[in-house]
Amino acid sequence: MSKGENRGDKREKRSAARLAAVQTLYEMELSGKGVLDAVAEYEAHWMGREIEDMEFKPADAGFFREIVSGVVEDQRLVDQKVDAALAKGWPLKRIEAVLRAILRAGAYELIRRQDVPARVAITEYVDVANAFYDGDEAGMVNGVLDTIARDVRGDELTKQRA
C-alpha cells in the first residue's frame, strides 16, 4: 500500500469517526446515556457493520472516542462558542438535536484539535450535515463553524489566504 492510500484510508476512517460521533452525541442527548455506555454501544453494534442495507464504515475509534468525550468534557465552552456564532434569537437549545450534535462536534474539533486544519474540519462537518439534511442546514453549519474558526483560529485562516 502506498503512502497516498494510507492517507486516504486515514481520511475515510476519520470521516466515519466524525459521523459516528455525531450519531452518538445525538443518541446520548435523546437517551440520557453517559459517554462510556454510548461509545461502547456504538462501537459494539454499529461501527464497521452493515445493518438493514445501511453501511456503517470502519472508523478511527480513538478519534471517535475523543470527539464524543471531548464535546461532553468541554460542553460549556463548546456551547458558548456555538451560541455566539448563531444568529441572534437562535440559541443552541432551539436548534434541532442532530444539527446541535453536528455543531458541537465541529466546534470541539476547531477549538481543541489544532492538528486538524480548520478548513478540513468545516468541510467534514458540512458533509455530515449533507448526510442528514437536504435543505439549508449544511450552509448554516458552514457559516457557524466558519465564524467559530475565525474566532479560535483566525491566524491559521489568515495565513491560508496569504
XYZ file of C-alpha atoms in Angstrom:
162
model
C 0.000 0.000 0.000
C 1.397 3.444 -0.914
C 1.564 6.500 1.331
C -1.306 8.103 -0.612
C -3.512 5.071 0.023
C -2.655 5.151 3.742
C -3.537 8.843 3.899
C -6.809 8.221 2.041
C -7.682 5.345 4.365
C -6.950 7.527 7.404
C -9.119 10.314 5.964
C -12.009 7.906 5.353
C -11.742 6.479 8.867
C -11.697 9.976 10.361
C -14.715 10.975 8.266
C -16.536 7.879 9.516
C -15.469 8.733 13.090
C -16.972 12.220 12.772
C -20.265 10.813 11.516
C -20.264 8.206 14.301
C -19.528 10.899 16.894
C -22.476 12.987 15.712
C -24.775 9.953 15.814
C -23.546 9.057 19.300
C -23.919 12.620 20.631
C -27.461 12.671 19.250
C -28.242 9.310 20.871
C -26.789 10.483 24.184
C -28.979 13.563 24.182
C -32.122 11.551 23.480
C -31.410 8.638 25.797
C -29.516 10.332 28.611
C -26.741 7.716 28.358
C -23.271 8.571 29.571
C -20.200 8.746 27.369
C -18.822 5.313 28.220
C -22.089 3.477 27.629
C -22.938 5.346 24.435
C -19.463 4.922 22.925
C -19.292 1.229 23.858
C -22.736 0.595 22.373
C -21.910 2.355 19.110
C -18.623 0.512 18.740
C -20.178 -2.862 19.541
C -23.316 -2.610 17.429
C -22.751 -0.155 14.594
C -19.157 0.749 13.747
C -17.890 -1.099 10.673
C -21.094 -3.090 10.154
C -23.867 -3.331 7.603
C -27.324 -3.329 9.159
C -30.566 -3.357 7.181
C -28.836 -2.248 3.959
C -27.083 0.610 5.775
C -23.298 0.516 5.819
C -21.505 1.908 8.865
C -17.945 2.283 7.659
C -14.918 1.396 9.769
C -13.898 4.430 11.779
C -10.851 5.680 13.645
C -12.084 4.519 17.052
C -9.671 6.677 19.066
C -10.650 9.801 17.145
C -14.342 8.914 17.546
C -13.956 8.493 21.316
C -12.015 11.729 21.634
C -14.649 13.781 19.827
C -17.532 12.364 21.876
C -15.773 12.623 25.239
C -14.258 15.997 24.334
C -17.632 17.511 23.466
C -19.015 16.325 26.806
C -15.982 17.457 28.839
C -15.832 20.878 27.144
C -19.574 21.289 26.626
C -19.839 24.639 28.408
C -17.102 26.201 26.207
C -18.331 24.456 23.050
C -21.914 25.615 23.617
C -20.765 29.191 24.353
C -18.836 29.320 21.070
C -21.743 27.871 19.082
C -24.273 30.185 20.761
C -22.084 33.205 19.984
C -21.847 32.166 16.315
C -25.568 31.522 15.833
C -27.907 34.241 14.613
C -29.400 36.400 17.329
C -32.593 34.872 18.647
C -31.498 31.325 17.761
C -29.741 29.918 20.811
C -28.294 26.422 20.543
C -31.162 24.976 22.587
C -33.593 25.969 19.782
C -31.615 24.054 17.156
C -32.780 20.544 16.203
C -30.881 17.752 18.028
C -28.925 16.282 15.074
C -27.855 19.748 13.957
C -26.877 20.559 17.542
C -24.686 17.421 17.635
C -23.013 18.402 14.331
C -22.290 21.932 15.543
C -20.955 20.727 18.886
C -18.642 18.149 17.327
C -17.385 20.628 14.736
C -16.844 23.349 17.316
C -14.979 20.948 19.593
C -12.660 19.950 16.782
C -11.968 23.579 15.851
C -11.294 24.533 19.466
C -9.232 21.542 20.636
C -7.808 19.756 17.596
C -5.237 22.205 16.272
C -3.645 19.338 14.300
C -6.713 19.261 12.032
C -6.781 22.204 9.608
C -9.816 24.410 10.215
C -10.984 24.178 6.593
C -10.826 20.373 6.756
C -12.915 20.274 9.937
C -15.505 22.661 8.493
C -15.772 20.723 5.221
C -16.092 17.415 7.059
C -18.992 18.621 9.218
C -20.713 20.235 6.232
C -20.503 16.780 4.619
C -22.020 15.240 7.774
C -24.858 17.787 7.596
C -25.424 16.844 3.951
C -25.749 13.198 5.022
C -28.725 14.116 7.231
C -30.353 17.091 5.506
C -31.343 18.219 2.014
C -32.060 21.866 2.852
C -30.134 24.891 4.082
C -28.721 23.137 7.147
C -25.321 22.437 5.561
C -24.952 26.139 4.743
C -25.818 27.005 8.310
C -23.218 24.524 9.603
C -20.659 26.077 7.254
C -21.448 29.603 8.448
C -21.454 28.787 12.162
C -18.255 26.734 12.044
C -16.525 29.350 9.876
C -17.403 32.009 12.466
C -16.018 29.824 15.257
C -12.857 29.096 13.226
C -12.264 32.822 12.709
C -12.627 33.318 16.462
C -10.399 30.469 17.660
C -8.054 30.083 14.657
C -8.020 33.455 12.961
C -4.240 33.342 12.402
C -4.476 29.988 10.617
C -7.192 31.224 8.270
C -5.335 34.467 7.573
C -2.158 32.547 6.665
C -4.142 30.292 4.306
C -5.410 33.302 2.374
C -1.948 34.882 2.015
